[in-house]
PDB file of C-alpha atoms in Angstrom:
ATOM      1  CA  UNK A   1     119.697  82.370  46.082  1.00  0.00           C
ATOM      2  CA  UNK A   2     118.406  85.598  47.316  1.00  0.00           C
ATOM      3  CA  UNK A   3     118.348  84.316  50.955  1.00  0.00           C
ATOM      4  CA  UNK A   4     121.995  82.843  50.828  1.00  0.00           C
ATOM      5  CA  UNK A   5     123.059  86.424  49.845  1.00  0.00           C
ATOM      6  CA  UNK A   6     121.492  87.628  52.540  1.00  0.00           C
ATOM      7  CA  UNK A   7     122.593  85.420  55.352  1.00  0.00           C
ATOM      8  CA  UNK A   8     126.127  86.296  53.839  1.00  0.00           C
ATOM      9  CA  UNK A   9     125.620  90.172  54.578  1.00  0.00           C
ATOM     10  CA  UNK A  10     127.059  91.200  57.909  1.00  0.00           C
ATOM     11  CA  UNK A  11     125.328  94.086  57.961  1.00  0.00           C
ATOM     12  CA  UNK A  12     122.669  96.190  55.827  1.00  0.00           C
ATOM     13  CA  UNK A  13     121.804  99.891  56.366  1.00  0.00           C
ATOM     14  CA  UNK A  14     118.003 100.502  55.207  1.00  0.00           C
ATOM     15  CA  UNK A  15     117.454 104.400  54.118  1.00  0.00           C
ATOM     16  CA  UNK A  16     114.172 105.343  53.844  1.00  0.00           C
ATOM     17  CA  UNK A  17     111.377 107.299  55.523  1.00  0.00           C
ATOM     18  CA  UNK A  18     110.616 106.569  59.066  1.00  0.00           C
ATOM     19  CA  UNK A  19     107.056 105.534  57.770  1.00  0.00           C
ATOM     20  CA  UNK A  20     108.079 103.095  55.483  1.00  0.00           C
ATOM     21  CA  UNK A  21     110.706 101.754  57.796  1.00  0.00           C
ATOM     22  CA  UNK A  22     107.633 101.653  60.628  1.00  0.00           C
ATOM     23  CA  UNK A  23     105.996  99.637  58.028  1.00  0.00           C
ATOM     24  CA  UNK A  24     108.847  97.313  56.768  1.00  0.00           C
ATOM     25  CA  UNK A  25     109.700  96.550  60.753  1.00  0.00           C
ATOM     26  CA  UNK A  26     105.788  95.589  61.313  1.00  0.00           C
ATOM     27  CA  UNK A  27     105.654  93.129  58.363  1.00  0.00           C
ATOM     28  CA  UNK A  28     108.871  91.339  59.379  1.00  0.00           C
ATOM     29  CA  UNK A  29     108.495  91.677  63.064  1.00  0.00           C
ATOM     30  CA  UNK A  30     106.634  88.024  63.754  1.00  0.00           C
ATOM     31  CA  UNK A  31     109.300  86.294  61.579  1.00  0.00           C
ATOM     32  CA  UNK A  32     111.485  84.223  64.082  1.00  0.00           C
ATOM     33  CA  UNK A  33     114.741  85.488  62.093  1.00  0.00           C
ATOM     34  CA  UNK A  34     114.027  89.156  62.376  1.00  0.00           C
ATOM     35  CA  UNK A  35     115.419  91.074  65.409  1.00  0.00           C
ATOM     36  CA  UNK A  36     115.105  94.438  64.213  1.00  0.00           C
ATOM     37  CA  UNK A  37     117.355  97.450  64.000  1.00  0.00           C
ATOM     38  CA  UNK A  38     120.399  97.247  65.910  1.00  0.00           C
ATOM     39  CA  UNK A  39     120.652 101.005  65.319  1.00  0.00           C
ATOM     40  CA  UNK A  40     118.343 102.826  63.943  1.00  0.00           C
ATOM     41  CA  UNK A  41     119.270 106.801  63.302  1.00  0.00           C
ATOM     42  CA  UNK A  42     117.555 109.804  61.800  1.00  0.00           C
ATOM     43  CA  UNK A  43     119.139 111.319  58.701  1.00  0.00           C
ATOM     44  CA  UNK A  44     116.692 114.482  58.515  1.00  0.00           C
ATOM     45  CA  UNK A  45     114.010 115.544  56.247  1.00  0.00           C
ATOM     46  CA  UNK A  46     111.937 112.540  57.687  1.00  0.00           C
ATOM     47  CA  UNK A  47     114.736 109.806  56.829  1.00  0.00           C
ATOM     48  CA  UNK A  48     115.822 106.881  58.924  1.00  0.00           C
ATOM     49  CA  UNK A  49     119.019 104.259  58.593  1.00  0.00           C
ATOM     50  CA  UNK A  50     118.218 101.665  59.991  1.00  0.00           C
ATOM     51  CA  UNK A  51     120.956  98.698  60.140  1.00  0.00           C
ATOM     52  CA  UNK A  52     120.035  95.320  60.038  1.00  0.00           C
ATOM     53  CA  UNK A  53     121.819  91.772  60.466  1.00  0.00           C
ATOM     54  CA  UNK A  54     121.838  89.673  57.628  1.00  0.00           C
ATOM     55  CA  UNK A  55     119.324  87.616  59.768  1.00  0.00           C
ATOM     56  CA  UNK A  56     117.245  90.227  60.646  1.00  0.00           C
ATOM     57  CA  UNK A  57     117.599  90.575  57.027  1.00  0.00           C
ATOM     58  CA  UNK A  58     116.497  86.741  55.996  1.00  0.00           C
ATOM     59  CA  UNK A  59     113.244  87.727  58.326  1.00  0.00           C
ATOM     60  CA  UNK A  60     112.236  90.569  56.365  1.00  0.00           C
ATOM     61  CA  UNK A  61     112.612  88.952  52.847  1.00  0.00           C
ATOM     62  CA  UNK A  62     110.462  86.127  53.603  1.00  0.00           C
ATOM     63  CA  UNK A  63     108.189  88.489  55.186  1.00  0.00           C
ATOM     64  CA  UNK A  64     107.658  90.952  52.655  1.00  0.00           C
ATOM     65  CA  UNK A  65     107.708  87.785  50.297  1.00  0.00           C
ATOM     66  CA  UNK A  66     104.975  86.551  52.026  1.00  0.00           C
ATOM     67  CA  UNK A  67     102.728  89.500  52.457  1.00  0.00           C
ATOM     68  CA  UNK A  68     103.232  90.470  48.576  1.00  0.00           C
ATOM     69  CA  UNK A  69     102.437  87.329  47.833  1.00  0.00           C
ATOM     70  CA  UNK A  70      99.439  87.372  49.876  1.00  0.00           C
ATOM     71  CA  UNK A  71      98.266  90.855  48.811  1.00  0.00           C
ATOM     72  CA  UNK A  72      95.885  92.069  45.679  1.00  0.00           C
ATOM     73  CA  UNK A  73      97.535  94.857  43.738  1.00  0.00           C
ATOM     74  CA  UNK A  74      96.838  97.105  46.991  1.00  0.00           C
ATOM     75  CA  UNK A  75      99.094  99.323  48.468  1.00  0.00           C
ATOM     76  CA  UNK A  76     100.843  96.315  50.737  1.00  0.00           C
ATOM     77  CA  UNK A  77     101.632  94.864  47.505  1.00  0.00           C
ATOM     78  CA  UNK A  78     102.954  98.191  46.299  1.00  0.00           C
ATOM     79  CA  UNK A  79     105.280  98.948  49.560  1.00  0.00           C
ATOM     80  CA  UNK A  80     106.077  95.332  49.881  1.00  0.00           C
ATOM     81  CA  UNK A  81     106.968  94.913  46.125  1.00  0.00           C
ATOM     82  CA  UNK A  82     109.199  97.462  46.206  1.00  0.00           C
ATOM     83  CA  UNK A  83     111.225  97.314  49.200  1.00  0.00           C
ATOM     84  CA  UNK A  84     111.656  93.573  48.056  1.00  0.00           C
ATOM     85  CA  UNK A  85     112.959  94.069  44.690  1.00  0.00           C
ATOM     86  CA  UNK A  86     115.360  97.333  45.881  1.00  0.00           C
ATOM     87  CA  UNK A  87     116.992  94.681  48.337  1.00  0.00           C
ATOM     88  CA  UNK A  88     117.348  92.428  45.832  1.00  0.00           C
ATOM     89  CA  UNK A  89     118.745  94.181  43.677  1.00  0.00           C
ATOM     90  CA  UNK A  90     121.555  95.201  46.319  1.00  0.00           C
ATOM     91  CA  UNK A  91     122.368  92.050  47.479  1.00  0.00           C
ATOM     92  CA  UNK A  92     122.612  91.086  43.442  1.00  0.00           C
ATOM     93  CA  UNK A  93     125.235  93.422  43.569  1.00  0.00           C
ATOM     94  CA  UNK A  94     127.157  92.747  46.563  1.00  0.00           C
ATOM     95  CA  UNK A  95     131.188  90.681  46.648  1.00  0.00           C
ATOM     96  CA  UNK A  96     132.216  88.840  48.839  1.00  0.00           C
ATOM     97  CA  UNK A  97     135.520  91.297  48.625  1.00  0.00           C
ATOM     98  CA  UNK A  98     133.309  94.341  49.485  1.00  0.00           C
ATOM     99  CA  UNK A  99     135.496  96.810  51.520  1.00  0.00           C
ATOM    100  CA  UNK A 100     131.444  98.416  52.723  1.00  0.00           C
ATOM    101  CA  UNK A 101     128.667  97.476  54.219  1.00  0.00           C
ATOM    102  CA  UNK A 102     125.389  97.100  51.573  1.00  0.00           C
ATOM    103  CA  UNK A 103     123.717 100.400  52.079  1.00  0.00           C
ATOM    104  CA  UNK A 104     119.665 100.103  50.433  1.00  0.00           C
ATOM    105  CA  UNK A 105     117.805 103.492  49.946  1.00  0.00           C
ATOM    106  CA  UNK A 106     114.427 103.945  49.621  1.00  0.00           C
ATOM    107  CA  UNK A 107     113.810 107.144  48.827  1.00  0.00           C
ATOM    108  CA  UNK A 108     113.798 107.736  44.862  1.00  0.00           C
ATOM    109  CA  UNK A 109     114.004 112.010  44.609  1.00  0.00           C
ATOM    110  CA  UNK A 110     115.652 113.967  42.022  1.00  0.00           C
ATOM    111  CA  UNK A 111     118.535 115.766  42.535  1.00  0.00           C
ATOM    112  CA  UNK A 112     119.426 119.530  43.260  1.00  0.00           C
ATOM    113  CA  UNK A 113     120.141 120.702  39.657  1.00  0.00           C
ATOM    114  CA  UNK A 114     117.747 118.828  37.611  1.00  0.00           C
ATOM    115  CA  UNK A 115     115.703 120.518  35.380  1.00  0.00           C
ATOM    116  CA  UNK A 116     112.865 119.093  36.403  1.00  0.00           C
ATOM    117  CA  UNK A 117     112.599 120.728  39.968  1.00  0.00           C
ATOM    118  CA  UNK A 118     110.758 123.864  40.249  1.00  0.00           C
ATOM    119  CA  UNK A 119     112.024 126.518  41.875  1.00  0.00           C
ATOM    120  CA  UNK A 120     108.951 128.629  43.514  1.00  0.00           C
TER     121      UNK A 120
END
């Protein structure tokens, strides 16, 4: 079902850090489906959007499927758990009547007035 979804998405825009996206783009690269960022873009403080085809997209869930899968509760299995189950839970939410492209970020923070930021 997930998969459907995604070959139904025109386009996806992928925030995150550049680190995670350099490691998200090297798991799915040898998948025949992905073909990368069409444009990729740097949104400061380290951030990238990257936007993806819902190919591309296809690629990269079967890839980070696969490598979680294949991983032992190591930090693959950590990044590749969680960018898979982010995704997932944006295409769950996605309409075919959607006026926007899905936009995923990976980047939990808190915000600017929460009290749980220190201000030093």
């Amino acid at each position: 079902m997930l998969l459907l979804k995604a070959a139904k998405a025109g386009t996806v825009a992928l925030v995150c850090h550049r680190e995670s996206w350099e490691f998200f783009a090297t798991c799915a690269a040898d998948n025949k489906h992905f073909r990368g960022a069409w444009e990729l873009a740097d949104q400061g403080d380290g951030r990238v959007r990257a936007v993806l085809s819902g190919r591309s997209l296809i690629g990269a869930l079967i890839s980070l499927r696969h490598t979680r899968d294949e991983s032992h509760l190591d930090g693959t299995w950590a990044l590749t758990s969680a960018f898979y189950s982010r995704i997932a839970e944006g295409l769950r939410t996605t309409t075919s009547d959607g006026r926007r492209p899905l936009t995923v970020v990976f980047d939990d923070g808190v915000s600017d007035g929460d009290p749980g930021t220190s201000g030093a």
